């Protein structure tokens, strides 16, 4: 279900430079869904990944009280694609036990964010 929602979100990707379309769907601890897609820019470094777009949208929609339960990510090329390091750090910020579902080497896999990003940087 979360993967289907992420696939719908992927349709909105703005990726004219890489042509790599990504969609993300997140499930909050209280059962709400939020989505995001990657948004690229001619100044390449300003690109934002689908995962962070979804999470930042959700922070706004939950009045800053976001707690993540799961994050799913899909891509239009159906190739292995786990969240980048920056997205892992942002996912960890909003839920140390978040389940992350992504396309692994063969099929979709689920891993906890604590396994994907051990020794997460925290200030609290
Ligand atoms: N991208 C994501 O949106 N999420 C990922 O997990 C990996 C990479 C985007 C960023 C850029 O727009 C494109 O994919 C190619 O790197």
Short mmCIF file of C-alpha atoms and ligand atoms in Angstrom, two decimals:
data_model
loop_
_atom_site.label_atom_id
_atom_site.label_comp_id
_atom_site.label_asym_id
_atom_site.label_seq_id
_atom_site.Cartn_x
_atom_site.Cartn_y
_atom_site.Cartn_z
CA UNK A 1 0.00 0.00 0.00
CA UNK A 2 2.77 2.43 0.94
CA UNK A 3 4.66 1.42 -2.21
CA UNK A 4 1.57 2.13 -4.34
CA UNK A 5 1.21 5.56 -2.78
CA UNK A 6 4.91 6.25 -3.42
CA UNK A 7 4.46 5.19 -7.05
CA UNK A 8 1.61 7.69 -7.46
CA UNK A 9 3.78 10.42 -5.92
CA UNK A 10 6.57 9.57 -8.35
CA UNK A 11 4.35 10.76 -11.22
CA UNK A 12 4.91 14.33 -9.96
CA UNK A 13 8.71 14.15 -10.00
CA UNK A 14 10.55 17.06 -11.58
CA UNK A 15 13.75 15.42 -12.82
CA UNK A 16 14.66 16.87 -16.25
CA UNK A 17 18.41 16.56 -15.59
CA UNK A 18 18.79 13.00 -14.35
CA UNK A 19 15.53 11.60 -15.73
CA UNK A 20 15.52 9.50 -12.55
CA UNK A 21 12.03 9.83 -11.13
CA UNK A 22 11.58 9.05 -7.44
CA UNK A 23 8.53 8.95 -5.19
CA UNK A 24 8.27 8.53 -1.45
CA UNK A 25 5.40 7.82 0.90
CA UNK A 26 5.58 8.04 4.66
CA UNK A 27 3.35 6.63 7.36
CA UNK A 28 3.18 8.49 10.65
CA UNK A 29 2.84 6.93 14.10
CA UNK A 30 -0.82 7.97 14.17
CA UNK A 31 -1.60 6.50 10.76
CA UNK A 32 -1.42 9.49 8.41
CA UNK A 33 0.15 9.30 4.95
CA UNK A 34 2.27 11.96 3.28
CA UNK A 35 4.09 11.89 -0.03
CA UNK A 36 6.90 13.58 -1.91
CA UNK A 37 8.84 13.43 -5.16
CA UNK A 38 12.32 14.54 -6.18
CA UNK A 39 12.63 18.10 -7.42
CA UNK A 40 15.76 18.95 -9.39
CA UNK A 41 17.27 22.31 -10.28
CA UNK A 42 19.58 23.66 -12.97
CA UNK A 43 21.96 24.34 -10.09
CA UNK A 44 22.26 20.62 -9.43
CA UNK A 45 23.15 20.84 -5.74
CA UNK A 46 19.78 22.38 -4.93
CA UNK A 47 17.97 19.17 -5.83
CA UNK A 48 15.87 17.64 -3.08
CA UNK A 49 15.19 13.92 -2.83
CA UNK A 50 11.68 12.49 -2.69
CA UNK A 51 12.15 11.24 0.88
CA UNK A 52 13.09 14.62 2.30
CA UNK A 53 10.38 16.38 0.27
CA UNK A 54 7.81 14.02 1.83
CA UNK A 55 9.16 14.44 5.35
CA UNK A 56 9.39 18.23 5.22
CA UNK A 57 5.82 18.36 3.90
CA UNK A 58 4.73 16.10 6.78
CA UNK A 59 6.48 18.22 9.40
CA UNK A 60 4.47 21.18 8.20
CA UNK A 61 1.19 19.25 8.02
CA UNK A 62 1.64 17.82 11.54
CA UNK A 63 2.49 21.21 13.07
CA UNK A 64 6.01 20.04 13.85
CA UNK A 65 4.95 16.89 15.68
CA UNK A 66 5.96 14.29 13.10
CA UNK A 67 6.79 10.79 14.35
CA UNK A 68 7.61 8.34 11.55
CA UNK A 69 6.55 4.71 11.43
CA UNK A 70 7.57 3.86 7.85
CA UNK A 71 9.06 5.36 4.69
CA UNK A 72 8.71 3.75 1.25
CA UNK A 73 10.67 4.83 -1.81
CA UNK A 74 10.29 3.84 -5.46
CA UNK A 75 11.99 4.89 -8.68
CA UNK A 76 10.90 4.94 -12.30
CA UNK A 77 13.80 2.79 -13.50
CA UNK A 78 13.02 -0.03 -11.05
CA UNK A 79 16.67 -0.23 -10.01
CA UNK A 80 18.10 -0.66 -6.50
CA UNK A 81 17.67 2.63 -4.64
CA UNK A 82 18.11 2.99 -0.91
CA UNK A 83 17.81 6.46 0.64
CA UNK A 84 20.95 8.61 0.36
CA UNK A 85 22.94 9.52 3.45
CA UNK A 86 21.29 12.92 3.85
CA UNK A 87 17.83 11.37 3.73
CA UNK A 88 18.83 8.70 6.26
CA UNK A 89 19.87 11.40 8.70
CA UNK A 90 16.55 13.21 8.21
CA UNK A 91 14.52 9.99 8.56
CA UNK A 92 16.34 9.19 11.81
CA UNK A 93 15.49 12.63 13.19
CA UNK A 94 11.80 11.80 13.17
CA UNK A 95 11.81 8.18 14.36
CA UNK A 96 14.68 6.00 15.53
CA UNK A 97 12.67 2.84 14.76
CA UNK A 98 11.34 3.88 11.36
CA UNK A 99 10.94 1.03 8.85
CA UNK A 100 12.42 1.91 5.45
CA UNK A 101 11.14 0.04 2.38
CA UNK A 102 13.17 0.36 -0.80
CA UNK A 103 14.21 -1.55 -3.89
CA UNK A 104 17.19 -3.71 -2.97
CA UNK A 105 19.40 -5.76 -5.29
CA UNK A 106 16.63 -8.23 -6.17
CA UNK A 107 13.33 -7.08 -4.73
CA UNK A 108 11.91 -4.64 -2.25
CA UNK A 109 13.43 -4.94 1.19
CA UNK A 110 12.59 -3.48 4.58
CA UNK A 111 15.27 -2.28 6.99
CA UNK A 112 15.12 -0.17 10.11
CA UNK A 113 16.69 3.26 9.92
CA UNK A 114 18.94 2.30 12.85
CA UNK A 115 20.43 -0.46 10.66
CA UNK A 116 20.74 1.88 7.67
CA UNK A 117 22.34 4.64 9.76
CA UNK A 118 24.08 3.34 12.88
CA UNK A 119 25.53 5.91 15.26
CA UNK A 120 23.11 8.58 14.04
CA UNK A 121 24.19 12.11 14.89
CA UNK A 122 21.89 13.58 17.56
CA UNK A 123 21.92 16.69 19.73
CA UNK A 124 19.29 15.41 22.16
N1 LIG B 1 16.99 10.71 -5.45
C1 LIG B 1 15.90 10.65 -4.61
O1 LIG B 1 14.94 11.40 -4.75
N2 LIG B 1 15.93 9.72 -3.62
C2 LIG B 1 16.89 8.78 -3.46
O2 LIG B 1 16.79 7.94 -2.56
C3 LIG B 1 18.06 8.75 -4.35
C4 LIG B 1 18.16 9.89 -5.30
C5 LIG B 1 16.94 11.66 -6.56
C6 LIG B 1 17.83 12.86 -6.49
C7 LIG B 1 18.00 13.21 -7.95
O3 LIG B 1 16.91 14.00 -8.37
C8 LIG B 1 17.91 11.87 -8.67
O4 LIG B 1 17.32 10.98 -7.75
C9 LIG B 1 19.24 11.33 -9.16
O5 LIG B 1 20.14 11.28 -8.13
#
